Coordinates of C-alpha atoms in Angstrom, one line a residue:
X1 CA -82.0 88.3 -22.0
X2 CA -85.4 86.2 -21.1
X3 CA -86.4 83.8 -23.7
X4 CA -89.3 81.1 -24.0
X5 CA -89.6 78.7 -26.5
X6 CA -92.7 76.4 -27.2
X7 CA -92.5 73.3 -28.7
X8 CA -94.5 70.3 -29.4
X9 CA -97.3 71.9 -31.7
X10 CA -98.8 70.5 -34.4
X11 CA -101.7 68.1 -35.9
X12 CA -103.9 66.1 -34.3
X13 CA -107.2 64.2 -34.5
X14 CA -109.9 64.2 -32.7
X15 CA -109.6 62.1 -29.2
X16 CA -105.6 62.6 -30.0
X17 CA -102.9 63.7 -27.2
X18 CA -99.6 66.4 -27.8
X19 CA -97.3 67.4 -25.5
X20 CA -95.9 70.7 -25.0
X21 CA -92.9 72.1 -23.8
X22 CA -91.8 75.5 -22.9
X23 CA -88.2 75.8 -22.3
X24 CA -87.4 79.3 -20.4
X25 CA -83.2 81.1 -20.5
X26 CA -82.8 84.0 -18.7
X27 CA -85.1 84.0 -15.5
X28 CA -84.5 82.1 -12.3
X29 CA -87.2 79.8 -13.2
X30 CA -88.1 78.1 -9.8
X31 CA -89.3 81.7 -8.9
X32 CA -91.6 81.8 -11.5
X33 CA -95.1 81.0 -12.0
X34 CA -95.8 79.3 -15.7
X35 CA -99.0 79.8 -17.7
X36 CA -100.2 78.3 -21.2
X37 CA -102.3 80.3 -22.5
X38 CA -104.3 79.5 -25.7
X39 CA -105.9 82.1 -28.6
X40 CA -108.6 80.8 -30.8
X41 CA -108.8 82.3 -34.4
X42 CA -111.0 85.8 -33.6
X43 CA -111.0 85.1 -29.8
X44 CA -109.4 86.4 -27.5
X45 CA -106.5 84.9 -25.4
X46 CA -107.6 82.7 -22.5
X47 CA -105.6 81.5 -19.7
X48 CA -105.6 77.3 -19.8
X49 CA -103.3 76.3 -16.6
X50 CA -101.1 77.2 -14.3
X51 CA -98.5 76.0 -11.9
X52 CA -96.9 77.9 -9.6
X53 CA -93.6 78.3 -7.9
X54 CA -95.0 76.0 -5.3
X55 CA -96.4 73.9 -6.9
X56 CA -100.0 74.6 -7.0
X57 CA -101.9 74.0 -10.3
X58 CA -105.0 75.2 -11.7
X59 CA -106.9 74.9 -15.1
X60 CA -109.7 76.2 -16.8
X61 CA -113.1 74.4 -16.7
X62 CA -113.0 72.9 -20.3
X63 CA -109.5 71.0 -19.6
X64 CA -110.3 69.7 -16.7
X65 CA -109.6 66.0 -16.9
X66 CA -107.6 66.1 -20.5
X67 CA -104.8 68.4 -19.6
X68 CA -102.0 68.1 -17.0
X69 CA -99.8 70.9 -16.6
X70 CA -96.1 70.0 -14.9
X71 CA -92.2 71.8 -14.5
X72 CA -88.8 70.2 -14.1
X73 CA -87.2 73.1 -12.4
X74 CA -83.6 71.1 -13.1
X75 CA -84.2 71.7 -16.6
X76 CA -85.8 75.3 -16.4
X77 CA -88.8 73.4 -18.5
X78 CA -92.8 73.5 -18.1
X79 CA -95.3 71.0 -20.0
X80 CA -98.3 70.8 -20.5
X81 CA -99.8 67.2 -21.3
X82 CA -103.0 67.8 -23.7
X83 CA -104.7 64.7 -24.0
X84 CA -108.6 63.9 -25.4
X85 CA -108.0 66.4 -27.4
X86 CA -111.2 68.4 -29.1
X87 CA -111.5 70.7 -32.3
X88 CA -112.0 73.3 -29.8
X89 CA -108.7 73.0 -28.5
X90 CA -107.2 74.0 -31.4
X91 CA -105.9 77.6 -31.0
X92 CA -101.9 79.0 -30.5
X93 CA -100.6 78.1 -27.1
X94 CA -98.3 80.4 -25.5
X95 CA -96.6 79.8 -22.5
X96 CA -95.8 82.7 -20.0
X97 CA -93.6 82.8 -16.7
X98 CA -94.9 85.4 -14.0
X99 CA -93.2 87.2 -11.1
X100 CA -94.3 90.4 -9.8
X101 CA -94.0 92.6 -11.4
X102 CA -91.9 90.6 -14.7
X103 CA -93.9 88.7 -16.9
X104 CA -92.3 87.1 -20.0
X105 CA -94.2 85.4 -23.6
X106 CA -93.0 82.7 -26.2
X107 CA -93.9 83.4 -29.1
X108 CA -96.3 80.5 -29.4
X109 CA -96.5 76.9 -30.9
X110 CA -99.5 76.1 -33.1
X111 CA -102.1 72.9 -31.9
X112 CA -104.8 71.9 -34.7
X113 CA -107.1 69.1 -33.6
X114 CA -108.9 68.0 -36.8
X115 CA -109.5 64.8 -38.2

């Protein structure tokens, strides 16, 4: 059975950092490419970075420069560094691992940046 668990959430001000982890059973991990994703209250879902089995990372346009998204394949394990953090980042963060055709969710760890 597949399971991935976020950690790390929480409360944070303005200009603040958190760091996330999403710890992954079940899957071969290395084989696997690992997305957060975020969801604003009443928006929808949006993609925020990637890394894939190889290594190759990408992030949206508004993280650029804040976040930094990593894996530790020894300990089946993707993070994702969030630092200068903004109101707007505030949202649930979900991380997901995707291999054609599998793709598996955590249920999500909440990030509130407010002063």
């Amino acid at each position: 059975q597949v399971h991935l668990v976020e950690s790390g959430g929480g409360l944070a001000q303005p200009g603040g950092s958190l760091r996330l982890s999403c710890a992954a059973s079940g899957i071969i991990f290395r084989l696997y490419g690992m997305t957060w994703y975020r969801q604003a209250p009443g928006k929808q879902r949006e993609a925020v970075a990637t890394i894939t089995s190889g290594g190759i990372i990408n992030y949206v346009d508004s993280v650029k420069g804040r976040f930094t998204i990593s894996r530790d394949n020894a300990k089946n394990t993707v993070y994702l560094q969030m630092n200068s953090l903004k109101p707007e980042d505030t949202g649930v963060y979900y991380c997901n691992s995707n291999y054609y055709p599998e793709s598996y969710w955590g249920l999500g760890t909440q990030v509130t940046v407010s002063s």
